[in-house]
Amino acid sequence: MNWSFRLGTVLGIPIRIHFTFLFLLAFFFFSVSSQSGARSGLMSLLFILLLFGCVLLHELGHCVVARRFGVTITSITLYPFGGIAALTDIPREPAREILIAIAGPLVNFFLAACLFVFAGFRIRMDSLDPAVLAATSPFWALLWANLILGLFNLVPAYPMDGGRILRGVLATRMPYARATHVAARIGKAFGALFVLIGILRLDWWFPILGAFLYIGANAEEQATLLQSALEGLSVRDLMITDFLLLSPAETITEALRRSFHTFQEDFPGVREGKLLGVLTRGKMLEALKEETGEQFVQGLVQPVNGWVSPSDPLREALRRMHAERVSLLPVMEDSRLVGVVTLSGILRNASVVASQAPGK
Ligand SMILES: [Zn+2]
């Protein structure tokens, strides 16, 4: 289950909000209004919403620059700890990655500058005591929040913006996978440091952020290493050629009995060398539960739209599986089925290749 819901679309990008974000709003509203009244509670709610408006603009800053470089943006999701823009295929050219990463903090500095002009104007209108105004004016509070947001995101803790800039700088003088490995190490060290700071200060925000940083650095490093490992590999290198075929004329019971002798989870249904579709073990078990298992394979195979050829890059096969939400693609050569590529097969075997990649 996806724990977020869609709020709307900005510049063609779906904006999503994670459910936990609502808890943050409720927490602030109730804790402030129980101390200083419902009016203050509403004001604090408004402030949080304005603050996350700035976080959204920060993410849109990344997206606008990324889009100029041809990157696809799937969504922006707002979490209680900040926003995350989901970009597919972050460019591997260091200069582009640095520009995309720096665009977010620059938006916050720009907003801070605008608020400075606006708040400065308001001060001259109201009073000249800056100490009083800093405590009461939401503009000043928002100005400071934007300065802190911009500066904090520049901390070189991968996968935060500063860490991505660091990876980009490192990648100008070493292979990309190695640069990612070094940046991820530093990111994990910052993650551990944040957890420690949180424990020492008895603060809950730092440990949560630290844990997310640590997990994020690890996951992104693995994904990058996998991508690097897949580079240069074609479908032929990791396709499965020794697999069980189902005949459309056999029954589910017969097919299941034969499937007990393989590790396979997805089975191509083939008639005279032509692919009819794919049947998964799960679907067969479902059919067995609901009916007697005497129905034929033909009626249950799911048609597969795409296919790849043995010479296609493996990254292309992965991209197509992701796009079509399937875990298996047939490999065709001269309109004959010569093999299958499966997600689990790629992940399992690519990790062997990845462990030999530079940077490990
Ligand atoms: Zn950012």
mmCIF file of C-alpha atoms and ligand atoms in Angstrom:
data_model
loop_
_atom_site.group_PDB
_atom_site.id
_atom_site.type_symbol
_atom_site.label_atom_id
_atom_site.label_comp_id
_atom_site.label_asym_id
_atom_site.label_seq_id
_atom_site.Cartn_x
_atom_site.Cartn_y
_atom_site.Cartn_z
ATOM 1 C CA MET A 1 0.000 0.000 0.000
ATOM 2 C CA ASN A 2 1.095 3.509 -0.838
ATOM 3 C CA TRP A 3 0.691 5.645 2.299
ATOM 4 C CA SER A 4 0.206 8.883 0.424
ATOM 5 C CA PHE A 5 -2.598 10.620 -1.402
ATOM 6 C CA ARG A 6 -2.613 12.983 -4.328
ATOM 7 C CA LEU A 7 -3.164 16.639 -3.532
ATOM 8 C CA GLY A 8 -3.010 18.071 -7.049
ATOM 9 C CA THR A 9 -0.702 18.733 -9.956
ATOM 10 C CA VAL A 10 1.834 21.532 -10.377
ATOM 11 C CA LEU A 11 3.685 22.002 -13.714
ATOM 12 C CA GLY A 12 2.335 18.597 -14.709
ATOM 13 C CA ILE A 13 3.922 16.919 -11.656
ATOM 14 C CA PRO A 14 1.597 15.038 -9.265
ATOM 15 C CA ILE A 15 1.985 16.393 -5.710
ATOM 16 C CA ARG A 16 1.401 13.753 -3.043
ATOM 17 C CA ILE A 17 1.147 14.013 0.746
ATOM 18 C CA HIS A 18 2.163 11.201 3.051
ATOM 19 C CA PHE A 19 -0.440 10.278 5.681
ATOM 20 C CA THR A 20 2.049 10.844 8.516
ATOM 21 C CA PHE A 21 2.166 14.494 7.449
ATOM 22 C CA LEU A 22 -1.410 14.866 8.751
ATOM 23 C CA PHE A 23 -0.226 13.609 12.154
ATOM 24 C CA LEU A 24 2.402 16.347 12.163
ATOM 25 C CA LEU A 25 -0.289 18.978 11.524
ATOM 26 C CA ALA A 26 -2.571 17.510 14.198
ATOM 27 C CA PHE A 27 0.327 17.298 16.670
ATOM 28 C CA PHE A 28 1.255 20.970 16.207
ATOM 29 C CA PHE A 29 -2.325 22.161 16.332
ATOM 30 C CA PHE A 30 -3.220 20.299 19.537
ATOM 31 C CA SER A 31 0.042 20.893 21.394
ATOM 32 C CA VAL A 32 0.018 24.640 20.649
ATOM 33 C CA SER A 33 -3.717 25.187 21.223
ATOM 34 C CA SER A 34 -3.679 23.286 24.521
ATOM 35 C CA GLN A 35 -0.993 25.691 25.775
ATOM 36 C CA SER A 36 -2.026 29.025 24.290
ATOM 37 C CA GLY A 37 -5.490 28.655 22.817
ATOM 38 C CA ALA A 38 -7.109 27.624 19.553
ATOM 39 C CA ARG A 39 -6.163 30.880 17.797
ATOM 40 C CA SER A 40 -2.455 30.234 18.362
ATOM 41 C CA GLY A 41 -3.002 26.637 17.314
ATOM 42 C CA LEU A 42 -4.467 27.773 13.999
ATOM 43 C CA MET A 43 -1.613 30.248 13.514
ATOM 44 C CA SER A 44 0.945 27.504 14.048
ATOM 45 C CA LEU A 45 -0.953 25.311 11.573
ATOM 46 C CA LEU A 46 -0.847 28.130 9.026
ATOM 47 C CA PHE A 47 2.875 28.548 9.629
ATOM 48 C CA ILE A 48 3.562 24.838 9.065
ATOM 49 C CA LEU A 49 1.546 24.942 5.833
ATOM 50 C CA LEU A 50 3.486 28.004 4.634
ATOM 51 C CA LEU A 51 6.742 26.290 5.576
ATOM 52 C CA PHE A 52 5.818 23.200 3.580
ATOM 53 C CA GLY A 53 4.804 25.471 0.721
ATOM 54 C CA CYS A 54 8.463 26.572 0.741
ATOM 55 C CA VAL A 55 9.583 22.915 0.871
ATOM 56 C CA LEU A 56 7.387 22.235 -2.169
ATOM 57 C CA LEU A 57 8.936 25.199 -4.030
ATOM 58 C CA HIS A 58 12.369 23.791 -3.116
ATOM 59 C CA GLU A 59 11.466 20.438 -4.720
ATOM 60 C CA LEU A 60 9.967 22.193 -7.754
ATOM 61 C CA GLY A 61 13.322 24.000 -8.104
ATOM 62 C CA HIS A 62 15.032 20.600 -8.499
ATOM 63 C CA CYS A 63 12.335 19.451 -10.937
ATOM 64 C CA VAL A 64 12.431 22.490 -13.224
ATOM 65 C CA VAL A 65 16.206 22.162 -13.715
ATOM 66 C CA ALA A 66 16.024 18.351 -13.996
ATOM 67 C CA ARG A 67 13.344 18.602 -16.670
ATOM 68 C CA ARG A 68 15.588 20.874 -18.756
ATOM 69 C CA PHE A 69 18.029 17.954 -18.869
ATOM 70 C CA GLY A 70 15.326 15.559 -20.061
ATOM 71 C CA VAL A 71 14.757 13.856 -16.690
ATOM 72 C CA THR A 72 11.258 12.459 -16.052
ATOM 73 C CA ILE A 73 9.670 13.476 -12.728
ATOM 74 C CA THR A 74 7.129 10.947 -11.466
ATOM 75 C CA SER A 75 5.932 12.818 -8.379
ATOM 76 C CA ILE A 76 6.763 15.019 -5.415
ATOM 77 C CA THR A 77 5.798 13.599 -2.006
ATOM 78 C CA LEU A 78 5.714 15.677 1.171
ATOM 79 C CA TYR A 79 6.752 13.845 4.362
ATOM 80 C CA PRO A 80 6.900 15.287 7.892
ATOM 81 C CA PHE A 81 10.702 15.541 7.534
ATOM 82 C CA GLY A 82 10.603 17.259 4.119
ATOM 83 C CA GLY A 83 9.848 16.650 0.483
ATOM 84 C CA ILE A 84 11.152 14.084 -1.980
ATOM 85 C CA ALA A 85 10.974 14.498 -5.748
ATOM 86 C CA ALA A 86 11.036 11.147 -7.540
ATOM 87 C CA LEU A 87 13.297 11.531 -10.572
ATOM 88 C CA THR A 88 13.948 8.709 -12.993
ATOM 89 C CA ASP A 89 17.416 8.510 -14.473
ATOM 90 C CA ILE A 90 19.369 11.187 -12.643
ATOM 91 C CA PRO A 91 21.993 12.299 -15.184
ATOM 92 C CA ARG A 92 25.466 10.941 -14.658
ATOM 93 C CA GLU A 93 27.161 14.069 -15.938
ATOM 94 C CA PRO A 94 28.539 15.683 -12.752
ATOM 95 C CA ALA A 95 27.768 19.248 -13.877
ATOM 96 C CA ARG A 96 24.097 18.425 -14.455
ATOM 97 C CA GLU A 97 23.694 16.558 -11.188
ATOM 98 C CA ILE A 98 25.278 19.476 -9.317
ATOM 99 C CA LEU A 99 22.965 21.998 -11.011
ATOM 100 C CA ILE A 100 19.847 19.917 -10.218
ATOM 101 C CA ALA A 101 20.934 19.481 -6.578
ATOM 102 C CA ILE A 102 21.808 23.117 -5.973
ATOM 103 C CA ALA A 103 18.546 24.441 -7.479
ATOM 104 C CA GLY A 104 16.530 23.429 -4.368
ATOM 105 C CA PRO A 105 18.557 25.335 -1.749
ATOM 106 C CA LEU A 106 18.809 28.300 -4.138
ATOM 107 C CA VAL A 107 14.997 28.540 -4.132
ATOM 108 C CA ASN A 108 15.061 28.802 -0.310
ATOM 109 C CA PHE A 109 17.718 31.536 -0.402
ATOM 110 C CA PHE A 110 15.657 33.402 -2.997
ATOM 111 C CA LEU A 111 12.519 33.103 -0.801
ATOM 112 C CA ALA A 112 14.507 34.312 2.223
ATOM 113 C CA ALA A 113 15.662 37.343 0.227
ATOM 114 C CA CYS A 114 12.066 38.115 -0.856
ATOM 115 C CA LEU A 115 10.832 37.779 2.734
ATOM 116 C CA PHE A 116 13.648 40.038 3.920
ATOM 117 C CA VAL A 117 12.476 42.785 1.575
ATOM 118 C CA PHE A 118 8.831 42.214 2.565
ATOM 119 C CA ALA A 119 9.460 41.885 6.314
ATOM 120 C CA GLY A 120 11.826 44.871 6.242
ATOM 121 C CA PHE A 121 9.081 46.911 4.646
ATOM 122 C CA ARG A 122 6.597 45.775 7.289
ATOM 123 C CA ILE A 123 8.979 46.723 10.115
ATOM 124 C CA ARG A 124 9.246 50.295 8.967
ATOM 125 C CA MET A 125 5.461 50.395 8.812
ATOM 126 C CA ASP A 126 4.811 48.968 12.289
ATOM 127 C CA SER A 127 7.550 49.403 14.817
ATOM 128 C CA LEU A 128 11.305 49.779 14.955
ATOM 129 C CA ASP A 129 12.055 47.242 17.668
ATOM 130 C CA PRO A 130 13.489 44.217 15.798
ATOM 131 C CA ALA A 131 13.502 41.991 18.910
ATOM 132 C CA VAL A 132 9.739 42.348 19.341
ATOM 133 C CA LEU A 133 9.077 41.830 15.646
ATOM 134 C CA ALA A 134 11.279 38.754 15.310
ATOM 135 C CA ALA A 135 9.213 37.081 18.025
ATOM 136 C CA THR A 136 5.820 38.111 16.675
ATOM 137 C CA SER A 137 6.177 38.388 12.888
ATOM 138 C CA PRO A 138 5.603 35.162 10.946
ATOM 139 C CA PHE A 139 7.568 36.705 8.051
ATOM 140 C CA TRP A 140 10.751 36.768 10.091
ATOM 141 C CA ALA A 141 10.163 33.229 11.301
ATOM 142 C CA LEU A 142 9.610 32.057 7.718
ATOM 143 C CA LEU A 143 12.707 33.950 6.574
ATOM 144 C CA TRP A 144 14.834 32.147 9.150
ATOM 145 C CA ALA A 145 13.214 28.818 8.307
ATOM 146 C CA ASN A 146 14.140 29.265 4.624
ATOM 147 C CA LEU A 147 17.722 30.208 5.482
ATOM 148 C CA ILE A 148 18.009 27.102 7.696
ATOM 149 C CA LEU A 149 16.350 24.888 5.049
ATOM 150 C CA GLY A 150 18.742 26.113 2.361
ATOM 151 C CA LEU A 151 21.845 25.764 4.530
ATOM 152 C CA PHE A 152 20.845 22.437 6.087
ATOM 153 C CA ASN A 153 20.215 20.825 2.695
ATOM 154 C CA LEU A 154 23.740 21.816 1.668
ATOM 155 C CA VAL A 155 25.272 19.628 4.412
ATOM 156 C CA PRO A 156 27.308 17.101 2.368
ATOM 157 C CA ALA A 157 25.293 14.115 3.632
ATOM 158 C CA TYR A 158 24.275 11.954 0.655
ATOM 159 C CA PRO A 159 21.436 11.582 -0.434
ATOM 160 C CA MET A 160 20.714 15.146 0.732
ATOM 161 C CA ASP A 161 21.365 17.915 -1.821
ATOM 162 C CA GLY A 162 24.816 18.722 -0.429
ATOM 163 C CA GLY A 163 25.725 15.028 -0.657
ATOM 164 C CA ARG A 164 24.631 14.911 -4.309
ATOM 165 C CA ILE A 165 26.793 17.965 -5.016
ATOM 166 C CA LEU A 166 29.670 16.171 -3.273
ATOM 167 C CA ARG A 167 29.095 13.043 -5.404
ATOM 168 C CA GLY A 168 29.090 15.214 -8.535
ATOM 169 C CA VAL A 169 32.379 16.868 -7.529
ATOM 170 C CA LEU A 170 33.942 13.488 -6.685
ATOM 171 C CA ALA A 171 32.718 12.021 -9.987
ATOM 172 C CA THR A 172 34.819 14.552 -11.900
ATOM 173 C CA ARG A 173 37.951 12.838 -10.591
ATOM 174 C CA MET A 174 36.960 9.170 -10.092
ATOM 175 C CA PRO A 175 34.547 6.603 -11.595
ATOM 176 C CA TYR A 176 30.859 7.259 -10.876
ATOM 177 C CA ALA A 177 30.319 4.082 -8.827
ATOM 178 C CA ARG A 178 33.366 4.880 -6.662
ATOM 179 C CA ALA A 179 32.171 8.481 -6.162
ATOM 180 C CA THR A 180 28.758 7.158 -5.080
ATOM 181 C CA HIS A 181 30.389 4.727 -2.663
ATOM 182 C CA VAL A 182 32.465 7.482 -1.015
ATOM 183 C CA ALA A 183 29.513 9.920 -0.863
ATOM 184 C CA ALA A 184 27.245 7.213 0.596
ATOM 185 C CA ARG A 185 29.860 6.417 3.279
ATOM 186 C CA ILE A 186 29.949 10.074 4.300
ATOM 187 C CA GLY A 187 26.129 10.184 4.184
ATOM 188 C CA LYS A 188 25.875 7.169 6.505
ATOM 189 C CA ALA A 189 28.414 8.743 8.882
ATOM 190 C CA PHE A 190 26.249 11.889 9.032
ATOM 191 C CA GLY A 191 23.193 9.669 9.610
ATOM 192 C CA ALA A 192 24.880 8.037 12.597
ATOM 193 C CA LEU A 193 26.044 11.458 13.857
ATOM 194 C CA PHE A 194 22.474 12.845 13.682
ATOM 195 C CA VAL A 195 21.168 9.885 15.691
ATOM 196 C CA LEU A 196 23.874 10.490 18.302
ATOM 197 C CA ILE A 197 23.117 14.236 18.480
ATOM 198 C CA GLY A 198 19.435 13.404 18.947
ATOM 199 C CA ILE A 199 20.162 11.008 21.811
ATOM 200 C CA LEU A 200 22.447 13.513 23.541
ATOM 201 C CA ARG A 201 19.954 16.360 23.152
ATOM 202 C CA LEU A 202 16.905 14.159 23.934
ATOM 203 C CA ASP A 203 15.407 15.298 20.655
ATOM 204 C CA TRP A 204 13.275 13.058 18.392
ATOM 205 C CA TRP A 205 13.724 14.899 15.099
ATOM 206 C CA PHE A 206 17.454 14.267 14.625
ATOM 207 C CA PRO A 207 17.294 10.472 15.151
ATOM 208 C CA ILE A 208 14.439 10.155 12.629
ATOM 209 C CA LEU A 209 16.315 12.235 10.084
ATOM 210 C CA GLY A 210 19.522 10.304 10.820
ATOM 211 C CA ALA A 211 17.806 6.954 10.285
ATOM 212 C CA PHE A 212 16.277 8.132 6.994
ATOM 213 C CA LEU A 213 19.665 9.414 5.841
ATOM 214 C CA TYR A 214 21.373 6.132 6.701
ATOM 215 C CA ILE A 215 18.727 3.990 4.989
ATOM 216 C CA GLY A 216 18.508 6.387 2.023
ATOM 217 C CA ALA A 217 22.279 6.460 1.487
ATOM 218 C CA ASN A 218 22.402 2.673 1.587
ATOM 219 C CA ALA A 219 19.478 2.150 -0.793
ATOM 220 C CA GLU A 220 20.694 4.725 -3.314
ATOM 221 C CA GLU A 221 24.194 3.285 -3.246
ATOM 222 C CA GLN A 222 22.872 -0.223 -3.943
ATOM 223 C CA ALA A 223 20.679 1.053 -6.783
ATOM 224 C CA THR A 224 23.581 2.976 -8.337
ATOM 225 C CA LEU A 225 25.940 0.011 -8.037
ATOM 226 C CA LEU A 226 23.299 -2.222 -9.629
ATOM 227 C CA GLN A 227 22.845 0.235 -12.494
ATOM 228 C CA SER A 228 26.604 0.480 -12.976
ATOM 229 C CA ALA A 229 26.878 -3.290 -12.939
ATOM 230 C CA LEU A 230 24.110 -3.612 -15.520
ATOM 231 C CA GLU A 231 25.854 -1.154 -17.788
ATOM 232 C CA GLY A 232 27.457 -2.990 -20.641
ATOM 233 C CA LEU A 233 25.350 -6.109 -20.011
ATOM 234 C CA SER A 234 22.784 -7.189 -22.559
ATOM 235 C CA VAL A 235 19.654 -9.305 -22.158
ATOM 236 C CA ARG A 236 21.607 -12.301 -23.487
ATOM 237 C CA ASP A 237 23.953 -12.195 -20.428
ATOM 238 C CA LEU A 238 21.248 -12.729 -17.797
ATOM 239 C CA MET A 239 18.301 -14.228 -19.671
ATOM 240 C CA ILE A 240 16.994 -17.576 -18.521
ATOM 241 C CA THR A 241 17.209 -20.152 -21.270
ATOM 242 C CA ASP A 242 16.437 -23.280 -19.285
ATOM 243 C CA PHE A 243 12.806 -22.808 -18.303
ATOM 244 C CA LEU A 244 9.543 -24.662 -18.185
ATOM 245 C CA LEU A 245 6.960 -23.964 -20.891
ATOM 246 C CA LEU A 246 3.258 -24.567 -20.465
ATOM 247 C CA SER A 247 1.088 -25.931 -23.202
ATOM 248 C CA PRO A 248 -2.290 -24.216 -23.626
ATOM 249 C CA ALA A 249 -3.976 -27.619 -23.742
ATOM 250 C CA GLU A 250 -2.796 -28.861 -20.335
ATOM 251 C CA THR A 251 -4.847 -28.419 -17.174
ATOM 252 C CA ILE A 252 -3.855 -26.269 -14.189
ATOM 253 C CA THR A 253 -3.365 -29.392 -12.053
ATOM 254 C CA GLU A 254 -0.964 -30.862 -14.606
ATOM 255 C CA ALA A 255 0.904 -27.565 -15.011
ATOM 256 C CA LEU A 256 1.231 -27.119 -11.228
ATOM 257 C CA ARG A 257 2.545 -30.658 -10.812
ATOM 258 C CA ARG A 258 5.262 -29.952 -13.404
ATOM 259 C CA SER A 259 6.082 -26.591 -11.782
ATOM 260 C CA PHE A 260 7.080 -28.362 -8.532
ATOM 261 C CA HIS A 261 10.341 -29.356 -10.223
ATOM 262 C CA THR A 262 11.588 -25.795 -10.904
ATOM 263 C CA PHE A 263 12.418 -22.559 -9.051
ATOM 264 C CA GLN A 264 10.421 -20.697 -11.688
ATOM 265 C CA GLU A 265 7.562 -18.418 -10.609
ATOM 266 C CA ASP A 266 6.354 -17.200 -14.015
ATOM 267 C CA PHE A 267 5.612 -19.600 -16.871
ATOM 268 C CA PRO A 268 5.283 -18.753 -20.565
ATOM 269 C CA GLY A 269 2.376 -20.441 -22.309
ATOM 270 C CA VAL A 270 3.496 -21.406 -25.817
ATOM 271 C CA ARG A 271 1.787 -22.995 -28.785
ATOM 272 C CA GLU A 272 3.977 -24.118 -31.717
ATOM 273 C CA GLY A 273 6.792 -21.767 -30.700
ATOM 274 C CA LYS A 274 4.439 -18.779 -30.430
ATOM 275 C CA LEU A 275 4.011 -17.057 -27.072
ATOM 276 C CA LEU A 276 0.399 -16.839 -25.898
ATOM 277 C CA GLY A 277 1.076 -15.173 -22.575
ATOM 278 C CA VAL A 278 2.405 -15.710 -19.068
ATOM 279 C CA LEU A 279 0.917 -17.598 -16.119
ATOM 280 C CA THR A 280 2.295 -17.117 -12.613
ATOM 281 C CA ARG A 281 2.451 -19.786 -9.922
ATOM 282 C CA GLY A 282 0.286 -17.531 -7.741
ATOM 283 C CA LYS A 283 -2.457 -17.397 -10.392
ATOM 284 C CA MET A 284 -2.391 -21.194 -10.736
ATOM 285 C CA LEU A 285 -2.748 -21.696 -6.961
ATOM 286 C CA GLU A 286 -5.611 -19.187 -6.927
ATOM 287 C CA ALA A 287 -7.349 -21.099 -9.713
ATOM 288 C CA LEU A 288 -6.850 -24.357 -7.826
ATOM 289 C CA LYS A 289 -8.461 -22.870 -4.701
ATOM 290 C CA GLU A 290 -11.458 -21.447 -6.530
ATOM 291 C CA GLU A 291 -12.110 -24.303 -8.930
ATOM 292 C CA THR A 292 -11.138 -27.882 -9.324
ATOM 293 C CA GLY A 293 -7.969 -27.213 -11.290
ATOM 294 C CA GLU A 294 -9.392 -28.906 -14.334
ATOM 295 C CA GLN A 295 -9.559 -25.707 -16.405
ATOM 296 C CA PHE A 296 -7.000 -25.281 -19.184
ATOM 297 C CA VAL A 297 -3.873 -23.104 -19.169
ATOM 298 C CA GLN A 298 -5.138 -21.383 -22.321
ATOM 299 C CA GLY A 299 -7.962 -19.663 -20.457
ATOM 300 C CA LEU A 300 -5.715 -18.273 -17.700
ATOM 301 C CA VAL A 301 -2.554 -17.001 -19.432
ATOM 302 C CA GLN A 302 -2.127 -13.230 -19.233
ATOM 303 C CA PRO A 303 -1.114 -11.621 -22.519
ATOM 304 C CA VAL A 304 2.286 -9.887 -22.507
ATOM 305 C CA ASN A 305 2.587 -6.735 -24.577
ATOM 306 C CA GLY A 306 6.318 -6.145 -24.688
ATOM 307 C CA TRP A 307 9.269 -8.323 -25.502
ATOM 308 C CA VAL A 308 13.005 -7.803 -25.792
ATOM 309 C CA SER A 309 15.650 -9.222 -28.066
ATOM 310 C CA PRO A 310 18.847 -10.857 -26.770
ATOM 311 C CA SER A 311 20.988 -7.942 -27.954
ATOM 312 C CA ASP A 312 18.945 -5.264 -26.086
ATOM 313 C CA PRO A 313 20.685 -3.584 -23.126
ATOM 314 C CA LEU A 314 19.613 -5.111 -19.808
ATOM 315 C CA ARG A 315 18.815 -1.642 -18.453
ATOM 316 C CA GLU A 316 16.238 -1.312 -21.228
ATOM 317 C CA ALA A 317 14.610 -4.599 -20.180
ATOM 318 C CA LEU A 318 14.413 -3.381 -16.563
ATOM 319 C CA ARG A 319 12.948 -0.055 -17.652
ATOM 320 C CA ARG A 320 10.284 -1.821 -19.713
ATOM 321 C CA MET A 321 9.366 -4.196 -16.864
ATOM 322 C CA HIS A 322 9.018 -1.196 -14.563
ATOM 323 C CA ALA A 323 6.880 0.684 -17.098
ATOM 324 C CA GLU A 324 4.590 -2.285 -17.815
ATOM 325 C CA ARG A 325 4.534 -3.462 -14.189
ATOM 326 C CA VAL A 326 5.485 -7.023 -15.093
ATOM 327 C CA SER A 327 8.097 -9.312 -13.564
ATOM 328 C CA LEU A 328 8.869 -11.242 -16.734
ATOM 329 C CA LEU A 329 9.585 -10.341 -20.329
ATOM 330 C CA PRO A 330 9.880 -12.833 -23.175
ATOM 331 C CA VAL A 331 13.083 -12.736 -25.204
ATOM 332 C CA MET A 332 12.336 -13.123 -28.897
ATOM 333 C CA GLU A 333 14.699 -13.707 -31.810
ATOM 334 C CA ASP A 334 13.395 -14.079 -35.367
ATOM 335 C CA SER A 335 9.867 -14.211 -33.853
ATOM 336 C CA ARG A 336 10.812 -17.282 -31.806
ATOM 337 C CA LEU A 337 10.858 -17.418 -28.007
ATOM 338 C CA VAL A 338 14.493 -18.044 -27.037
ATOM 339 C CA GLY A 339 14.361 -17.167 -23.328
ATOM 340 C CA VAL A 340 12.831 -15.022 -20.594
ATOM 341 C CA VAL A 341 14.210 -12.245 -18.383
ATOM 342 C CA THR A 342 12.755 -12.039 -14.900
ATOM 343 C CA LEU A 343 13.118 -9.288 -12.312
ATOM 344 C CA SER A 344 14.188 -11.730 -9.619
ATOM 345 C CA GLY A 345 16.733 -13.306 -11.958
ATOM 346 C CA ILE A 346 18.276 -9.945 -12.821
ATOM 347 C CA LEU A 347 18.442 -8.793 -9.194
ATOM 348 C CA ARG A 348 19.876 -12.099 -7.987
ATOM 349 C CA ASN A 349 22.560 -12.390 -10.631
ATOM 350 C CA ALA A 350 23.358 -8.713 -11.017
ATOM 351 C CA SER A 351 24.332 -8.536 -7.334
ATOM 352 C CA VAL A 352 27.145 -10.979 -8.201
ATOM 353 C CA VAL A 353 28.268 -8.665 -10.998
ATOM 354 C CA ALA A 354 27.792 -5.622 -8.752
ATOM 355 C CA SER A 355 30.053 -7.055 -6.044
ATOM 356 C CA GLN A 356 32.863 -7.075 -8.606
ATOM 357 C CA ALA A 357 32.147 -3.514 -9.753
ATOM 358 C CA PRO A 358 34.656 -0.734 -9.000
ATOM 359 C CA GLY A 359 34.061 0.988 -5.705
ATOM 360 C CA LYS A 360 33.480 -2.153 -3.693
HETATM 361 ZN ZN ZN B 1 16.572 19.337 -2.159
#
